[in-house]
Short mmCIF file of C-alpha atoms and ligand atoms in Angstrom, two decimals:
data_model
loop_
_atom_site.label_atom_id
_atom_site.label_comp_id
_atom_site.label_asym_id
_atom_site.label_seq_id
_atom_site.Cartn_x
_atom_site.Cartn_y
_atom_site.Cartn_z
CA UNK A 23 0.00 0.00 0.00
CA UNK A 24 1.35 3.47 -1.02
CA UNK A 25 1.76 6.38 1.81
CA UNK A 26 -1.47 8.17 0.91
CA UNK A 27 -4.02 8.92 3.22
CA UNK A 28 -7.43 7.43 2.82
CA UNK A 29 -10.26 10.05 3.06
CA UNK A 30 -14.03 9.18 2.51
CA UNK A 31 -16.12 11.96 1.72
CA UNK A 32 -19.63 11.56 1.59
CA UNK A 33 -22.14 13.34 -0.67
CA UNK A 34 -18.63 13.32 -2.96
CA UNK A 35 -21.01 12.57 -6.15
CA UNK A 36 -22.60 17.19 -5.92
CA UNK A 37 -21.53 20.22 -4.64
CA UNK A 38 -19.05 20.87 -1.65
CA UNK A 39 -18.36 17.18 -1.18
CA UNK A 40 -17.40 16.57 -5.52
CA UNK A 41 -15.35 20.09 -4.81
CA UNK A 42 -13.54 18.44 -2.33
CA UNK A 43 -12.33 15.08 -4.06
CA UNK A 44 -12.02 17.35 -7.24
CA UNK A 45 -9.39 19.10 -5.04
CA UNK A 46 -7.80 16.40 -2.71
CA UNK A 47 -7.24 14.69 -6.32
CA UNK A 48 -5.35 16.99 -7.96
CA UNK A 49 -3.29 17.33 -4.52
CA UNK A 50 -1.91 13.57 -5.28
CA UNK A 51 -2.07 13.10 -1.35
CA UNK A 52 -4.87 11.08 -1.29
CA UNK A 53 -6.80 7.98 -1.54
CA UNK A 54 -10.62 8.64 -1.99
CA UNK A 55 -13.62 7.07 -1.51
CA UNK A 56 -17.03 8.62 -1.62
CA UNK A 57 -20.75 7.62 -0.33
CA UNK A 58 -24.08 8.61 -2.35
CA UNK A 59 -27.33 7.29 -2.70
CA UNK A 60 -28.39 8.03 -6.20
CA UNK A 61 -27.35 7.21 -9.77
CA UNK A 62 -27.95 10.59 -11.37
CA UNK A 63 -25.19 12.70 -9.12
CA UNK A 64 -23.41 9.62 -9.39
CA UNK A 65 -23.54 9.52 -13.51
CA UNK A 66 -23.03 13.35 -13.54
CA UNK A 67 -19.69 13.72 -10.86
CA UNK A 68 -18.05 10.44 -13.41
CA UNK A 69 -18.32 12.17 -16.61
CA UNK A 70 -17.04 15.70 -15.04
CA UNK A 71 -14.41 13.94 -13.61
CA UNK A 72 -13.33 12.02 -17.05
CA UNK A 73 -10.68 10.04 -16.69
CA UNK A 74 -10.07 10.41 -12.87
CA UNK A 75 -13.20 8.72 -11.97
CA UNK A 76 -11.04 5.57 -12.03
CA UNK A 77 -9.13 6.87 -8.89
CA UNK A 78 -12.17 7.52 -6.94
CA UNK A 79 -14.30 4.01 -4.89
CA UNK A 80 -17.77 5.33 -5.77
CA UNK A 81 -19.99 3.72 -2.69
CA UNK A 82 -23.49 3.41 -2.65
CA UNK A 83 -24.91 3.97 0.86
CA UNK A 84 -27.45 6.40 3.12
CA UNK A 85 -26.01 7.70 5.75
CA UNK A 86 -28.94 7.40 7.43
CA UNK A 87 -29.46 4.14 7.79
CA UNK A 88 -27.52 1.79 10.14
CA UNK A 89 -27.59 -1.07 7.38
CA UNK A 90 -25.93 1.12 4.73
CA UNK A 91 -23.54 2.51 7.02
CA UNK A 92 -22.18 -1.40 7.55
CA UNK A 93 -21.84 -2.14 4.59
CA UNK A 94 -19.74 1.00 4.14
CA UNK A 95 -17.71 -0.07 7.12
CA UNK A 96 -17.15 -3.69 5.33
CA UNK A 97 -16.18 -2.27 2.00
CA UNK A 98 -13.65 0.18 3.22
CA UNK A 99 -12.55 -2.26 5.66
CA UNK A 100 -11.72 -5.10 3.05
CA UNK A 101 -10.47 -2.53 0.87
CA UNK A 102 -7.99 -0.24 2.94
CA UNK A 103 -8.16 -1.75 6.14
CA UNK A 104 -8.19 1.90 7.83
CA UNK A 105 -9.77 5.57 7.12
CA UNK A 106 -7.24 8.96 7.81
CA UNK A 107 -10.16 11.33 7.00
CA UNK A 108 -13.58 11.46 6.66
CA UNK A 109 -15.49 14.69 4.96
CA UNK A 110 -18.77 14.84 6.27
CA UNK A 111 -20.66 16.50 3.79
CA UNK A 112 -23.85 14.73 2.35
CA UNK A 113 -26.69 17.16 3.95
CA UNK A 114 -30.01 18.43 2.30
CA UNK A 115 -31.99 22.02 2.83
CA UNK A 116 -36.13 21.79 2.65
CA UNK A 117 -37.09 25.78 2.94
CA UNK A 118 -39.84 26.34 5.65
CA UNK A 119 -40.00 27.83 9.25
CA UNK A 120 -42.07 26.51 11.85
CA UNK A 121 -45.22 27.37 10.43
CA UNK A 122 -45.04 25.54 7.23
CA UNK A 123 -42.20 23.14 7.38
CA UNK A 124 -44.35 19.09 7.69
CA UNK A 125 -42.86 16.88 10.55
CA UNK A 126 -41.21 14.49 7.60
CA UNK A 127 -39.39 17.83 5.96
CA UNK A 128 -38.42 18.00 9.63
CA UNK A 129 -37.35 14.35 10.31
CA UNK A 130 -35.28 14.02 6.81
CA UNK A 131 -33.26 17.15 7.85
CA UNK A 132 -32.33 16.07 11.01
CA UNK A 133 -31.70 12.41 9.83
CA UNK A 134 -29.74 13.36 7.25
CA UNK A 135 -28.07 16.42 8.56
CA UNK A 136 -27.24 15.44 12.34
CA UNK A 137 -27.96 11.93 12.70
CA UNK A 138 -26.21 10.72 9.39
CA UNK A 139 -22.71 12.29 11.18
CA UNK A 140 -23.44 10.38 14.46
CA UNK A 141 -24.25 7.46 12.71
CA UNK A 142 -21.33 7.20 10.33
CA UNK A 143 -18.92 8.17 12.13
CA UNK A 144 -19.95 5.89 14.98
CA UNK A 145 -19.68 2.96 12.57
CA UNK A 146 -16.58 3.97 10.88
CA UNK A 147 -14.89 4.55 14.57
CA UNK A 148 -12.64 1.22 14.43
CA UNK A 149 -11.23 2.25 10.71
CA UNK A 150 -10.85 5.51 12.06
CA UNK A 151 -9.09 4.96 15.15
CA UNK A 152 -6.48 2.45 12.85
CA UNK A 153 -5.71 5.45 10.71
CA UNK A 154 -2.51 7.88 11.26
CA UNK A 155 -3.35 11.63 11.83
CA UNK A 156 -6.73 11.00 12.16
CA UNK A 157 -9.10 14.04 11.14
CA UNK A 158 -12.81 14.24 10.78
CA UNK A 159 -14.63 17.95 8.81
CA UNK A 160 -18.06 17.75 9.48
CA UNK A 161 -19.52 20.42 6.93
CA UNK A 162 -22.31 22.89 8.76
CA UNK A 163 -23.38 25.80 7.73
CA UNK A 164 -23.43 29.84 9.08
CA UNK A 165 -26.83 28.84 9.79
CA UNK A 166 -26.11 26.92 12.83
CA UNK A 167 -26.01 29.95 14.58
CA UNK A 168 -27.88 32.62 11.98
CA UNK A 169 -31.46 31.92 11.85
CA UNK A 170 -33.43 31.96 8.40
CA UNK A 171 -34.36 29.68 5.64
CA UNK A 172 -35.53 26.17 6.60
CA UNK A 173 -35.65 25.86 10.99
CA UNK A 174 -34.77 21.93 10.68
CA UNK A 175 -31.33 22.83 8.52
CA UNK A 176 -30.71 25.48 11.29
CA UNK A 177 -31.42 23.02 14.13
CA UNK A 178 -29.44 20.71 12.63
CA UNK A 179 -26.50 22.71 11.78
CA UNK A 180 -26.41 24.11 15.81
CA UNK A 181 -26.53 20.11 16.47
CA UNK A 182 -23.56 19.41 14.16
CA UNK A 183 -21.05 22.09 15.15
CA UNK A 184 -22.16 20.57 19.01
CA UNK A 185 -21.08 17.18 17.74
CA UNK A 186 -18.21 18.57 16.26
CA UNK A 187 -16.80 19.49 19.89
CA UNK A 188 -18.18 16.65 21.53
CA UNK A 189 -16.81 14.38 19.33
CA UNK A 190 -13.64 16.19 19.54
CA UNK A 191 -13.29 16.41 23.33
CA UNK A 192 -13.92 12.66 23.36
CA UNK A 193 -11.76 10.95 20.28
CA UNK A 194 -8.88 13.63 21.35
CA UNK A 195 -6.96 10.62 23.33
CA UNK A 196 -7.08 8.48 20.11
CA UNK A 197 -5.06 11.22 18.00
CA UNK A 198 -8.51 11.90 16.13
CA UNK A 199 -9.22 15.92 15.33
CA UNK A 200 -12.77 16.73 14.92
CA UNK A 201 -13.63 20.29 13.22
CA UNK A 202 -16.27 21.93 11.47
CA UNK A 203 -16.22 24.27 8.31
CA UNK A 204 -19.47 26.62 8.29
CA UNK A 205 -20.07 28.14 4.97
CA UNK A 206 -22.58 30.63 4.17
CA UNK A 207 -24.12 30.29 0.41
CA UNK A 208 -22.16 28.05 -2.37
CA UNK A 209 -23.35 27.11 -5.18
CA UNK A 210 -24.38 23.55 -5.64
CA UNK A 211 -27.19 21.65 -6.39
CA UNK A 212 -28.56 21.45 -2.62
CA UNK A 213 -31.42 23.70 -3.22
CA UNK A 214 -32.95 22.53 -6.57
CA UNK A 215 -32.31 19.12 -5.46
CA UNK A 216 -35.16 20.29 -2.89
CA UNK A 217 -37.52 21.16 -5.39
CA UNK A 218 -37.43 24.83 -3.58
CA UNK A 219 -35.51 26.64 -6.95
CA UNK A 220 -35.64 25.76 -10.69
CA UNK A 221 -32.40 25.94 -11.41
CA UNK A 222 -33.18 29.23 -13.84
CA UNK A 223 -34.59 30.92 -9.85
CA UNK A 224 -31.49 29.35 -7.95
CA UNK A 225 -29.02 30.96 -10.56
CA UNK A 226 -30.95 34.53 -10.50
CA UNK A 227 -31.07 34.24 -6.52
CA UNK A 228 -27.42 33.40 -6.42
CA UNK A 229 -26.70 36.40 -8.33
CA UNK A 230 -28.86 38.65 -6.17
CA UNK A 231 -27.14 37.31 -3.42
CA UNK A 232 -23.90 38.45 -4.19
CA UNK A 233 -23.75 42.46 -3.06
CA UNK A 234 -24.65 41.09 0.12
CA UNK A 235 -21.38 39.62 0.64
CA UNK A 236 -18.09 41.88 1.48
CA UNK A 237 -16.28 39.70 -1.29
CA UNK A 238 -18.94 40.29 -3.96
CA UNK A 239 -19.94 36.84 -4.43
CA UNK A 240 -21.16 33.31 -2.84
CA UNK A 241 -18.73 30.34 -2.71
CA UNK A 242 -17.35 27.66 -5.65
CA UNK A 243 -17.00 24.74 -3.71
CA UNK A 244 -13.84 23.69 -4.98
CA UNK A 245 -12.28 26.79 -5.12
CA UNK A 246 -13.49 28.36 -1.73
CA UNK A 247 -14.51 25.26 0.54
CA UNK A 248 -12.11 22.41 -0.40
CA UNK A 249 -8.93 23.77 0.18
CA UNK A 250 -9.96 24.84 3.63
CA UNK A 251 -11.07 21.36 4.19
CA UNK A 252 -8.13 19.81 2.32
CA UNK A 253 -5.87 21.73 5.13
CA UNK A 254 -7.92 20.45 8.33
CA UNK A 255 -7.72 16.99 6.22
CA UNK A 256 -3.88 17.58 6.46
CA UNK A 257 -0.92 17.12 9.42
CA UNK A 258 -0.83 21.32 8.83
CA UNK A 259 -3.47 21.30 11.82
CA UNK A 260 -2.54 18.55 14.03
CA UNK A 261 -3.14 20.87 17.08
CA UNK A 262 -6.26 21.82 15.63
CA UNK A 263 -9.59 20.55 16.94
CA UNK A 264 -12.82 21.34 18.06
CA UNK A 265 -12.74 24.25 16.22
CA UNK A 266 -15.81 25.88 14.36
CA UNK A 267 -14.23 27.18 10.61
CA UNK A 268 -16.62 29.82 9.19
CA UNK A 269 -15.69 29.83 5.34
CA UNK A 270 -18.26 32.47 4.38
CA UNK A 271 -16.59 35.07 1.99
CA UNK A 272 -17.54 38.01 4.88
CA UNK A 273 -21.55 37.02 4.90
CA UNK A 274 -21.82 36.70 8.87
CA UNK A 275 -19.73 39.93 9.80
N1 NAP R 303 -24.70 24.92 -0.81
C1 NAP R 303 -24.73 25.76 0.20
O1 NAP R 303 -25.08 26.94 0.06
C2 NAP R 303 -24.32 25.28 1.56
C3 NAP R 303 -24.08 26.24 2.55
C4 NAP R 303 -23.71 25.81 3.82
C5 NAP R 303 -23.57 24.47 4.09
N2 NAP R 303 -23.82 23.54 3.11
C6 NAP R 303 -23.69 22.13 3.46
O2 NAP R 303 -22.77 21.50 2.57
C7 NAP R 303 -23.08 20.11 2.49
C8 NAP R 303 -23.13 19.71 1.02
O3 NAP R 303 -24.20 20.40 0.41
P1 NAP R 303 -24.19 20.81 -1.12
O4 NAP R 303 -24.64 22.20 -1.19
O5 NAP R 303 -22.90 20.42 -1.70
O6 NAP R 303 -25.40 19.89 -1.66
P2 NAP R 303 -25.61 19.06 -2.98
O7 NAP R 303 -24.94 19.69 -4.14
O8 NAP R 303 -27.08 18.82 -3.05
O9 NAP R 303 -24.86 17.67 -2.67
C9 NAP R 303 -25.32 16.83 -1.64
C10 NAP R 303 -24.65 15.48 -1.76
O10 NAP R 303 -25.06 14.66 -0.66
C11 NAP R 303 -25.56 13.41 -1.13
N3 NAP R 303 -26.56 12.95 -0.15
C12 NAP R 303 -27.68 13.59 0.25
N4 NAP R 303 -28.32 12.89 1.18
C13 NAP R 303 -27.57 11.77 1.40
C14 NAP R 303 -27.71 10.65 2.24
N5 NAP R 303 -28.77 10.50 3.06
N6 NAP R 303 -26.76 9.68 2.22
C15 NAP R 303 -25.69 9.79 1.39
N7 NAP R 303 -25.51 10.83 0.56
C16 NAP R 303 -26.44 11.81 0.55
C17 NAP R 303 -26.11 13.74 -2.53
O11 NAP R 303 -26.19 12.63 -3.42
P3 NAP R 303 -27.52 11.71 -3.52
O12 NAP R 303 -28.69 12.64 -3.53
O13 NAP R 303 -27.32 10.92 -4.77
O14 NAP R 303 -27.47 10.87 -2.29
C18 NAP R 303 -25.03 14.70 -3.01
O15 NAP R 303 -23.89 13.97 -3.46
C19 NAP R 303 -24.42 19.92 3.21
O16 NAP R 303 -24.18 19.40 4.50
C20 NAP R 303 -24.97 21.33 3.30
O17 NAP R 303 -25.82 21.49 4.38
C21 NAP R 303 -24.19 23.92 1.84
#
């Protein structure tokens, strides 16, 4: 086996998660596996990534189910044996506050969003605790602590950046590093996914958007998020845990 760390990311097949392995391939570094459910992402990250698809372990899985996350532990197990990183990213949006949002918007958020971290993670603990370096990014959102948009994303972005310090007061004595990066808007494919934007409204709102940020414009995943995650992913930050990353382009000042 070669020197390179091992890194799954999950929801690698869209948006900040396909950034990311975009980015941790071109850094040579890095083994990497990812975890989706679906076969359209999954058709569409293959062809953008051409020939480089062949260095990527496409895994089929829900993180938020206990039986899927198994047989993710078994096929990274068989395969590598051991994890160095793992990108929590897969997360959905449904738009609503309290009035209108419907118990099962509610539920998917916070099964997806929160429970899908605790779950996988909790699984993938033994592979983890083999690896060398060990670091975990859990990918929130500003919104864990800015109200607005959908009040089961928000609740479940304040649970994740509390699991993120929980997690890292805990796995500290193994050598594993636990952060969070927080980013305000990027543009992926979260909210037409939802079925809240076309994606003619989503690209007219994310223009709109961008006075209101100090840098003029909302985030490129691979170009904004992934090398912040790439260097928490890294032995640059081995004293570095705990620790809450906004990545926001000025939004929250
Ligand atoms: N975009 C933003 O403005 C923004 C801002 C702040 C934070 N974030 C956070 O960034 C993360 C990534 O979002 P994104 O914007 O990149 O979204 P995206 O483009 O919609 O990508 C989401 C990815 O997650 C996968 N996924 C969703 N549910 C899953 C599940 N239950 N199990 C396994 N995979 C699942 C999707 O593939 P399948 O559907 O095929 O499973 C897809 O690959 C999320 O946690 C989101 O909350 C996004």
């Amino acid at each position: 086996m070669n020197n390179k760390k091992v890194v799954l990311v999950t929801g690698g097949t869209s948006g900040i998660g396909f950034g990311t392995i975009e980015y941790l391939l071109e850094q040579e570094k890095y083994e990497v596996i990812s975890v989706s459910r679906g076969d359209k992402n999954l058709s569409l990250a293959k062809e953008k990534l051409g020939d480089n698809a062949n260095k990527v372990l496409f895994l089929h899985g829900d993180i938020s189910k206990e039986e899927d996350c198994n047989k993710i532990y078994d096929e990274i197990d068989s395969k590598y044996g051991k994890l160095d990183g793992l990108v929590n990213s897969a997360g959905i949006i449904k738009l609503g506050g309290i009035e209108k949002q419907t118990l099962e918007e509610w539920n998917n958020s916070i099964n997806i969003n929160l429970t899908g971290i605790f779950l996988l993670t909790k699984t993938l603990l033994p592979l983890l605790k083999k690896g060398t370096n060990t670091s975990i990014v859990n990918i929130s959102s500003m919104s864990s602590k800015k109200a607005g948009g959908s009040i089961a994303y928000c609740a479940s972005k304040a649970g994740v950046d509390m699991l993120t310090k929980y997690m890292a007061q805990e796995l500290g004595k193994y050598n594993i590093r636990v952060n969070s990066v927080n980013p305000a808007a990027v543009y992926t494919n979260i909210y037409v996914s939802s079925g809240d934007y076309t994606q003619e409204g989503y690209d007219k709102w994310s223009e709109e958007k961008a006075p209101l940020y100090p840098l003029g414009r909302i985030g490129d995943a691979k170009k904004d998020l992934a090398p912040t995650i790439e260097f928490l992913l890294s032995d640059k930050t081995l004293w570095t845990t705990g620790a809450i990353y906004l990545v926001d382009g000025g939004k929250s000042i």
